[in-house]
XYZ file of C-alpha atoms in Angstrom:
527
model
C -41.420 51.210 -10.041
C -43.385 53.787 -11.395
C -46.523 53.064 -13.281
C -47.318 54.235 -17.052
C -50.169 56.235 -18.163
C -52.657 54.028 -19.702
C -54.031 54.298 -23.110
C -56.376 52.773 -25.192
C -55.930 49.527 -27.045
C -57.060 47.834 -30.320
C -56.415 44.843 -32.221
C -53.170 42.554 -31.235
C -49.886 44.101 -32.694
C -47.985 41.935 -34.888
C -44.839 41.005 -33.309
C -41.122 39.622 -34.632
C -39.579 36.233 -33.200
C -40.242 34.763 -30.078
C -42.955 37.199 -29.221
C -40.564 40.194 -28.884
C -39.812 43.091 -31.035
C -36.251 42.604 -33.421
C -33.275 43.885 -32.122
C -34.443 43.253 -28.574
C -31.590 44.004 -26.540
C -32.340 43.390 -22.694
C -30.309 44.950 -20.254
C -28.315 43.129 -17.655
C -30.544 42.275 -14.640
C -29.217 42.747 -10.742
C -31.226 40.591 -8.694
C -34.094 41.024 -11.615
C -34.254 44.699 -11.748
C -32.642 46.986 -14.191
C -29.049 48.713 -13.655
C -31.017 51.821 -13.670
C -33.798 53.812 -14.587
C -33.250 54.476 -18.165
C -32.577 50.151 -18.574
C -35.709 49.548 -17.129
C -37.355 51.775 -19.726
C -35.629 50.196 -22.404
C -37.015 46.950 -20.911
C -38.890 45.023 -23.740
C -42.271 45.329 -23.144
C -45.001 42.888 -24.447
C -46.394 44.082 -27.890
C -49.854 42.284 -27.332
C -50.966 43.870 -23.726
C -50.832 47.420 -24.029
C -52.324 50.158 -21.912
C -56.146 50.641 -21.906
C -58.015 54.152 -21.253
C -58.864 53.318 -17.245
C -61.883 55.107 -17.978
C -63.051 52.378 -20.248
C -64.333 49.193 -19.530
C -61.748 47.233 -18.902
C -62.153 42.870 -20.353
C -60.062 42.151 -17.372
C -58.660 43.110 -13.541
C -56.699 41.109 -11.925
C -56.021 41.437 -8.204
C -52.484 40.965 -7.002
C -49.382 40.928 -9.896
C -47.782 37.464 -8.292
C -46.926 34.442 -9.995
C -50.363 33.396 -10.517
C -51.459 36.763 -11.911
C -48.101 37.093 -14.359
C -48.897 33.704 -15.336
C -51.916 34.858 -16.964
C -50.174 38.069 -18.211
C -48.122 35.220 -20.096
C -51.062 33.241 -21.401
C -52.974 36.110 -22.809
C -49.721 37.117 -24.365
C -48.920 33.311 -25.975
C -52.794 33.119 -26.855
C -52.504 36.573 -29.080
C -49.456 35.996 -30.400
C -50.989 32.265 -31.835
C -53.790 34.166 -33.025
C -55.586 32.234 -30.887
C -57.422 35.835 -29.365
C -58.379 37.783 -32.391
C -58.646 41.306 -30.426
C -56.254 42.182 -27.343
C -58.344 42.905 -24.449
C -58.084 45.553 -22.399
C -56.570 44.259 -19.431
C -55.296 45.917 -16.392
C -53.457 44.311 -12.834
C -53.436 46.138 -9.476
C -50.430 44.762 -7.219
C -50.415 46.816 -3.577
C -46.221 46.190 -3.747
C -43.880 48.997 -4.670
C -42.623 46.244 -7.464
C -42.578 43.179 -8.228
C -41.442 40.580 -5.249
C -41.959 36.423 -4.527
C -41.198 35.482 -1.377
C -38.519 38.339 -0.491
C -38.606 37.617 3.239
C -37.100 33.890 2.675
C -34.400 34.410 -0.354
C -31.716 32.736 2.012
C -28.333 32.386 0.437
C -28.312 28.613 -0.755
C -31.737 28.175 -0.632
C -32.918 26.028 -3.783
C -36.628 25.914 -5.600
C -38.578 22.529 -4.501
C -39.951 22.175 -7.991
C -38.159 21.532 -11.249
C -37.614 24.487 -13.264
C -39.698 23.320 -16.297
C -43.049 23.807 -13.828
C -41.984 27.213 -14.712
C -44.690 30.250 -15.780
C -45.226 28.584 -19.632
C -43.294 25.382 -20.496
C -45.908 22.958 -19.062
C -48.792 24.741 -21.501
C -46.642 26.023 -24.056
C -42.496 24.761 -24.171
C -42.140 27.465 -27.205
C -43.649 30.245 -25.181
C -40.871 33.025 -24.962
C -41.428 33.163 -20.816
C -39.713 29.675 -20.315
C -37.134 29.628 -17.928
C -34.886 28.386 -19.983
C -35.393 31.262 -22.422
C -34.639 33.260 -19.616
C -31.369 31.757 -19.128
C -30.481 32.032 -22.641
C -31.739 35.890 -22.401
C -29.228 36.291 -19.955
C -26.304 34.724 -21.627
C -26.778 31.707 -18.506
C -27.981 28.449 -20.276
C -24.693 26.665 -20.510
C -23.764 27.447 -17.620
C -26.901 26.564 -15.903
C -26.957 23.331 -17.706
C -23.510 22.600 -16.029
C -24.749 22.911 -12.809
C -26.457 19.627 -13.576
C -29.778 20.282 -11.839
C -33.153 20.724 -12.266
C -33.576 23.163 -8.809
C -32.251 26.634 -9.219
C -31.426 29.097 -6.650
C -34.929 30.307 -4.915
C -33.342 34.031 -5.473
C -32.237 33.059 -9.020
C -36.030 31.804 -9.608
C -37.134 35.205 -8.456
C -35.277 37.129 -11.385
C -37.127 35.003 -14.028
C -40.369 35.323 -12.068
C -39.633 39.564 -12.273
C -37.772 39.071 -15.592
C -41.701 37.718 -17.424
C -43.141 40.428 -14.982
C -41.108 42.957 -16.181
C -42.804 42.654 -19.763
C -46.345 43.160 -18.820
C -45.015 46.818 -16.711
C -47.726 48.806 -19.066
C -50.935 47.122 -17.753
C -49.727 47.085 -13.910
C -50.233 49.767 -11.379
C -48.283 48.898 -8.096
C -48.778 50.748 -5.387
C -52.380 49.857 -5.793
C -54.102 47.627 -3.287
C -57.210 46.623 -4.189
C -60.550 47.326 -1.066
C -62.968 46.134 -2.248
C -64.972 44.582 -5.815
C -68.693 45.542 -6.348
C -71.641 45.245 -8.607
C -71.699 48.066 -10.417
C -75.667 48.121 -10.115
C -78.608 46.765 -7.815
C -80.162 45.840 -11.397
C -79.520 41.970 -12.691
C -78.082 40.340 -13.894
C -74.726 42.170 -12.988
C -72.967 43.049 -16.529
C -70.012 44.393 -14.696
C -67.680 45.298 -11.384
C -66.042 48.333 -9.519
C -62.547 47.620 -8.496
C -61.480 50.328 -5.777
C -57.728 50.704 -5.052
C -55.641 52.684 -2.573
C -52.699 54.415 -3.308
C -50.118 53.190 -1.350
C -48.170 56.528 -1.363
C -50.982 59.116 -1.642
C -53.830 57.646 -0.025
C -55.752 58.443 -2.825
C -58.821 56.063 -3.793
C -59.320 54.750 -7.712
C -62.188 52.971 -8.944
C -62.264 50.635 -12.358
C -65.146 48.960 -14.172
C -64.491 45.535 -15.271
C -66.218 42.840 -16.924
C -64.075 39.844 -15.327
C -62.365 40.142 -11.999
C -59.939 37.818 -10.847
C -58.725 37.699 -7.038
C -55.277 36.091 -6.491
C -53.825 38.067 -3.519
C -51.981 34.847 -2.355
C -51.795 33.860 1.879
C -51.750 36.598 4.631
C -49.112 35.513 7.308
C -50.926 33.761 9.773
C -49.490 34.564 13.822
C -51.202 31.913 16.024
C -52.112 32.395 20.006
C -50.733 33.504 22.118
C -48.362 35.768 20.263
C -49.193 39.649 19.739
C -49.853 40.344 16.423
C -48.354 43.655 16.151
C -45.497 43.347 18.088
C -42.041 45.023 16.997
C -40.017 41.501 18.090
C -43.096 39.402 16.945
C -42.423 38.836 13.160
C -43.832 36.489 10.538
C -41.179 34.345 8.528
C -42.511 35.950 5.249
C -40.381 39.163 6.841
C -37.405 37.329 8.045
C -34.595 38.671 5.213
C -36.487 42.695 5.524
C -36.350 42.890 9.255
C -34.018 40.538 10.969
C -31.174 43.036 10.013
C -32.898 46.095 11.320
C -33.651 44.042 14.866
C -30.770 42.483 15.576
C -28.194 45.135 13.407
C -24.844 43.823 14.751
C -24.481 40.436 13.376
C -21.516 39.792 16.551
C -23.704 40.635 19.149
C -24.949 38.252 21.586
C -29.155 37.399 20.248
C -31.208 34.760 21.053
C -33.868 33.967 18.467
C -37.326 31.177 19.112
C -38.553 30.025 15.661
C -42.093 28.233 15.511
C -42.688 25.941 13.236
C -41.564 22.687 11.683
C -41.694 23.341 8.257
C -39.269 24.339 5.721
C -39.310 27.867 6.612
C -38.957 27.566 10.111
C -35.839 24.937 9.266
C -34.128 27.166 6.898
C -34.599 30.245 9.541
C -32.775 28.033 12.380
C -30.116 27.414 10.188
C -29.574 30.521 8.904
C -29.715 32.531 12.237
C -26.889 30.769 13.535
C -24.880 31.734 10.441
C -25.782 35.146 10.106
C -25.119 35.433 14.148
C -22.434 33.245 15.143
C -22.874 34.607 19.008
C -26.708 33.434 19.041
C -28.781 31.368 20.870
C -31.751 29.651 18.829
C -34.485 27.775 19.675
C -36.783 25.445 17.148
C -39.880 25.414 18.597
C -42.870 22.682 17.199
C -45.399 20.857 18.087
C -44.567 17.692 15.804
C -41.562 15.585 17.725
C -39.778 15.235 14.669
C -38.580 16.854 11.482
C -39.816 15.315 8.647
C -38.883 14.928 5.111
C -40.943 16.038 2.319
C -42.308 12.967 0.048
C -41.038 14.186 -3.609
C -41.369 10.333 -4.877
C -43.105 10.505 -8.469
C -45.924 8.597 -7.454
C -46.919 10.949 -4.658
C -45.748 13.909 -6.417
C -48.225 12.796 -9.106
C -50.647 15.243 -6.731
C -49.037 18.078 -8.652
C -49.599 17.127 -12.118
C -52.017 19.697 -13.586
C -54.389 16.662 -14.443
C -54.611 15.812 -11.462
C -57.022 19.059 -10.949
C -59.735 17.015 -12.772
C -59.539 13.946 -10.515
C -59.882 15.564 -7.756
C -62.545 18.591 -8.419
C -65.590 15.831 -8.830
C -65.505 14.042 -5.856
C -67.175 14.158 -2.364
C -66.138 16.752 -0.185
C -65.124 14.130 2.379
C -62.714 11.998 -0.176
C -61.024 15.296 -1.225
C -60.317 15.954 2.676
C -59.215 12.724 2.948
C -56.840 12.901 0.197
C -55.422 16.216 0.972
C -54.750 15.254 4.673
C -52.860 11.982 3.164
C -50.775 14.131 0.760
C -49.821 16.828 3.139
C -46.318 15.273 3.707
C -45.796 16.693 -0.239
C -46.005 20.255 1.549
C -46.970 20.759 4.893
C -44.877 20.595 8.085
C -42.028 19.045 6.345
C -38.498 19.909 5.703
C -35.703 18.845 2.790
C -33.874 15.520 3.527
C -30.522 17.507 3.137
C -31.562 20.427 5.578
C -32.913 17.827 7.767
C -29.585 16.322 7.765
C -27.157 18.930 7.843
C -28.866 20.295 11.444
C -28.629 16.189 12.604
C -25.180 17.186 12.199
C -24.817 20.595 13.818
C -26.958 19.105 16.771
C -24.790 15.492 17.146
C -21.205 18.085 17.227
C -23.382 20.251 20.391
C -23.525 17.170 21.942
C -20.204 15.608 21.321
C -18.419 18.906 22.016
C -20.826 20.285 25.196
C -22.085 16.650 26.633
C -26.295 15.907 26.646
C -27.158 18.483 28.458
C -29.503 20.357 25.973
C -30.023 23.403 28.318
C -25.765 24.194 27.450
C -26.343 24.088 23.936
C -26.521 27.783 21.749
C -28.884 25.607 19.266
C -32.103 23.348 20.406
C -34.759 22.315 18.609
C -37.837 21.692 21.290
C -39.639 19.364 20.005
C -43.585 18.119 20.733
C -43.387 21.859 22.344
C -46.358 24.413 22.318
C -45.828 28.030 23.362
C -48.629 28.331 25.605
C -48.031 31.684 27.180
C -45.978 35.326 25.698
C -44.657 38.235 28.715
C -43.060 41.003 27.354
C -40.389 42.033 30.038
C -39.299 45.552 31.318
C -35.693 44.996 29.404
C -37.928 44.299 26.154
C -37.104 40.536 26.481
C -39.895 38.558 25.409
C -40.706 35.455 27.996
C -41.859 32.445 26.416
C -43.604 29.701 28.556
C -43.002 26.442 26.225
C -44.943 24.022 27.521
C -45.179 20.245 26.028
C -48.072 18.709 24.521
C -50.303 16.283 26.414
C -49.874 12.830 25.707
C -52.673 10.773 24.880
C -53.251 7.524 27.437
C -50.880 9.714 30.390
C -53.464 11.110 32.593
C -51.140 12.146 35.098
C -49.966 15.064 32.764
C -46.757 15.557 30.183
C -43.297 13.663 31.029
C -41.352 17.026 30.206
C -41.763 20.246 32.239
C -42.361 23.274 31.076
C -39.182 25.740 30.601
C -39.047 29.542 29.973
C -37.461 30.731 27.399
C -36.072 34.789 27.447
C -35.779 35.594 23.250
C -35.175 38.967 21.871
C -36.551 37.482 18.278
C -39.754 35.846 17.986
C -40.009 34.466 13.925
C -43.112 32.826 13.464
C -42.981 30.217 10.394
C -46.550 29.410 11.163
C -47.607 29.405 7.560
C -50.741 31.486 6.054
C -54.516 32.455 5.845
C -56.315 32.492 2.279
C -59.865 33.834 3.515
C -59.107 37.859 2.703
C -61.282 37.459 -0.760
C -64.343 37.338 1.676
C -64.064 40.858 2.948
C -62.894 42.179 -0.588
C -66.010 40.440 -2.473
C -68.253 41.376 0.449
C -70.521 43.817 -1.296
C -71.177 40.660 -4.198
C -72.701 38.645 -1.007
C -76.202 39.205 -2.192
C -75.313 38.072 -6.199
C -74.457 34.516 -4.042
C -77.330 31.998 -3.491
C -78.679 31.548 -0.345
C -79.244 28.128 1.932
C -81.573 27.552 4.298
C -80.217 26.784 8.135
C -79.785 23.045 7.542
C -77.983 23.287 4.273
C -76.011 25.798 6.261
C -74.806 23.881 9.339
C -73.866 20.832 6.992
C -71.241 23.454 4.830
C -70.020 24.703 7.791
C -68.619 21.531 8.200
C -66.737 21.662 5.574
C -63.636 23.494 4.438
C -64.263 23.404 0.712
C -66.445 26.430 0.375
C -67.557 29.609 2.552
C -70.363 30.796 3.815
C -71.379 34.736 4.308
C -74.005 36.319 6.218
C -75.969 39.333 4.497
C -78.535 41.957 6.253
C -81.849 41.417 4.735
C -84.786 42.912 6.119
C -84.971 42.334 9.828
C -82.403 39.388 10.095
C -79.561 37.716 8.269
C -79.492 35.448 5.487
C -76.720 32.588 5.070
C -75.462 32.706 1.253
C -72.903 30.145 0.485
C -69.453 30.874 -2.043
C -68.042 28.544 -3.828
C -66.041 27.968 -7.299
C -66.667 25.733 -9.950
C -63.922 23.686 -11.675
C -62.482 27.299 -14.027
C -62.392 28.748 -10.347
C -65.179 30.927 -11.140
C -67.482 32.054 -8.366
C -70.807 30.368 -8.708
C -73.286 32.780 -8.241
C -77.349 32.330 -7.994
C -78.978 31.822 -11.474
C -79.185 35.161 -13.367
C -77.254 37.288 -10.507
C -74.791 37.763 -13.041
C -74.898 37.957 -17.013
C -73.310 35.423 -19.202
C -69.157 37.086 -20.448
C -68.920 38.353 -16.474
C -67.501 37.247 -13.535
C -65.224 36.444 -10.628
C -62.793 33.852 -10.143
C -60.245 32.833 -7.252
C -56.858 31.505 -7.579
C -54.888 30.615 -5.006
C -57.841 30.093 -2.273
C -59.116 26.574 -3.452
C -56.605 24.058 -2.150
C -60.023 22.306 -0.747
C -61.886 21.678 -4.459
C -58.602 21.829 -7.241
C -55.526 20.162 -4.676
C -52.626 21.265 -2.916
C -50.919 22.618 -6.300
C -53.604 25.499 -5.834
C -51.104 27.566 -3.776
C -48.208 26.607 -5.158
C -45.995 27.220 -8.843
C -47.044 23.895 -9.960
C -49.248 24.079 -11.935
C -49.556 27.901 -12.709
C -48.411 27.478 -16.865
C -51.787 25.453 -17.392
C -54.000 26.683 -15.234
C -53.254 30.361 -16.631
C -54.318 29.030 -19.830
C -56.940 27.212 -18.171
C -58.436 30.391 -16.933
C -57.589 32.541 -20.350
C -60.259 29.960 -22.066
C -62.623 30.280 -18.979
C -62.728 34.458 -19.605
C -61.871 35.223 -23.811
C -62.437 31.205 -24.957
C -59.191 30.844 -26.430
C -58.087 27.726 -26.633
C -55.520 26.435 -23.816
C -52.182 25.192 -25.301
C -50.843 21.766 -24.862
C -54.603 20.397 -24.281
């Protein structure tokens, strides 16, 4: 979607019930976006966040329009329309998409949110907030019928209309298209009073720079492709691409395909299943390390990790009892699958077996487990050659009880999860505003995963500098670098200090307020 030309903004506009003007009369959403042009204009746009003069200083840039950055889009609108922010700032977000998206690549038909709806963008902060979902559902003429479903996990694609539908308000103050290079002093002189943002047009090519007092980064995970896979590969794609280009590789779903997925997660679990629906001719492979599939812990004690208090127990400690505690909890995220999925491919794989005998090599559908891929040929038909290999056991010298097996794919989906280290090279030219530690200091943090440290040229050598946030996820920078109402903060790079909710919808209704106080000091609601 196109973006709007930005004007200037003053005081917070009065506004009628529920935050939105009277008479508002939504249109009809298909999969979150308007029937057509002319409903999207009519769209009801927030009355509080208007368009600023980009000439101007802006209050506020946010990198990246995803949940975590329309999550603050919804707390700076609850915050003015409590009076709780005397004067709107002037706030602007840069999002590289064409529009609005979550998670495109793994909208699967069937597949359900793993979080209850009410950890939606406002109702933990603010259950009166007009963004709830449940507002959403009665915007859209759905709340009885929702309620009937009798179930606090919606549709992941249904999820993704609300998460557009509070986006959609906040279209004034977002220029997509834009994807953010780099964020800079604007000055050698301290303490820094404010930042360049630089964007790229996505279309044109052409470069845009902003001035900003407060900056915050929240460009989410880049897909992470392990060794010994090419990265740029035409048959070598991530899972976060799976619903995009599966249909443009393999176009005719009757066609004899044979598909390797890697990965023992949800993602890699829902991909095996749904290959062998969308291709009933295929052969697919389930390819992971771990030797089992393993169900998710959602019991409420465990799941007490998510609680957005839980942020406060965990920032103060030692580095080592956070890892600790992170590496105990990872069943709540990591490498584990649904109990129902997990279940419904027991099944699929106990009818191979029944119908085709044990031999595991005859059936269309394997999963391989305690497998690593441990070498990638590209062959002169354009089948790719995977040498799966299993892992070494521990205490069997003599090497693995399994041999190794080549596998000849013409997919290669890699559900291998993500990297969250990009804000490095975009802050890069803010290195020197960081404090510095001396080479001891230095090899201790690199020990550690809970902060990062830079190298900057400085006279005839480097200098370590070390990044890290404090508990408002604002970069700490050295005493005086920058000036008191400026700043940077991260979100959704600090699993290591604030918990694994840091990446996730958990907790994104409070800590959007959280981080509305942290910038303006308006109160947070529900505190």
């Amino acid at each position: 979607m196109s973006s709007r030309s930005a004007n200037d903004t003053g005081a917070a506009q009065p506004a009628a019930r529920n935050g939105m003007p009277d008479g508002d009369t939504a249109p009809r959403l298909v999969n979150g976006l308007g029937d057509d042009d002319a409903a999207a204009r009519r769209f009801p746009k927030s009355p509080y966040l208007r368009p600023a003069d980009p000439e101007s200083v802006l209050d506020l840039v946010c990198v990246g329009f995803g949940p975590a950055s329309v999550a603050i889009a919804v707390a700076l609108h609850d915050a003015l329309e409590a009076g709780e922010l005397v004067h709107a700032p002037r706030v602007l977000f840069l999002e590289k998409q064409a529009r609005f998206a979550w998670h495109a690549g793994m909208l699967l038909p069937g597949a359900k949110m793993q979080i209850s709806f009410l950890k939606d963008l406002a109702s933990l902060r603010n259950p009166r907030s007009n963004f709830t979902f449940l507002n959403f559902l009665h915007k859209n003429d759905r709340l009885v019928d929702f309620i009937n479903l009798n179930t606090f996990l919606p549709a992941r694609a249904e999820y993704e209309d609300y998460l557009r539908w509070c986006a959609r308000h906040f279209d004034d103050v977002v220029r997509y298209h834009s994807q953010v290079l780099s964020v800079s002093p604007v000055s050698d002189e301290r303490p820094c009073q404010m930042f360049t943002v630089t964007s790229r047009n996505a279309k044109t090519g052409a470069t845009t720079t902003y001035r900003a007092r407060h900056v915050v980064v929240a460009i989410g995970g880049q897909p992470s492709i392990p060794r010994p896979f090419p990265t740029q590969h035409p048959r070598v794609i991530h899972s976060s691409q799976y619903a995009q280009m599966v249909p443009k590789i393999l176009a005719d779903n009757s066609a004899p395909c044979r598909v390797a997925i890697i990965g023992a997660g949800q993602s890699a679990a829902e991909i095996f299943n749904n290959v062998q629906a969308l291709f009933p001719n295929s052969k697919t492979y389930l390819v992971m390390r771990s030797e089992f599939l393993r169900p998710s812990d959602d019991s409420p004690f465990v799941n007490s990790i998510f609680n957005p208090e839980f942020v406060d127990t965990i920032y103060p400690k030692p580095s080592a009892y956070r890892a600790n505690l992170l590496a105990d909890a990872r069943a709540t995220n990591y490498g584990v699958v649904r109990l129902e999925l997990i279940e419904h491919l027991y099944e699929a794989m106990y009818h191979q077996k029944r119908v085709l005998g044990p031999d595991e090599t005859k059936w269309p559908h394997r999963i391989l487990a305690g497998r690593d891929v441990v070498g990638v040929q590209e062959m002169p038909d354009g089948v790719i050659r995977l040498k799966v290999a299993p892992l070494p056991v521990p205490g069997v010298p003599d090497g693995p009880l399994l041999e190794q097996e080549a596998l000849d794919v013409d997919l290669v989906i890699c559900a291998t999860g993500y990297k969250r280290t990009a804000h490095l090279d975009m802050l890069k030219d803010t290195w020197r505003l960081l404090p510095a530690v001396d080479s001891g200091a230095s090899e201790v943090a690199a020990q550690r995963n809970d902060r990062w440290l830079v190298e900057t040229a400085e006279g005839d050598g480097f200098r370590t500098r070390l990044m890290e946030v404090g508990r408002d996820y604002g970069v700490k920078f050295s005493a005086g670098a920058v000036a008191p109402g400026s700043g940077i903060w991260l979100q959704g790079c600090c699993e290591a200090t604030h918990g694994l909710s840091d990446t996730l919808l958990s907790i994104l209704s409070t800590r959007s307020g959280e981080m509305v106080q942290s910038i303006f000091g308006a109160p947070a609601q529900g505190k």
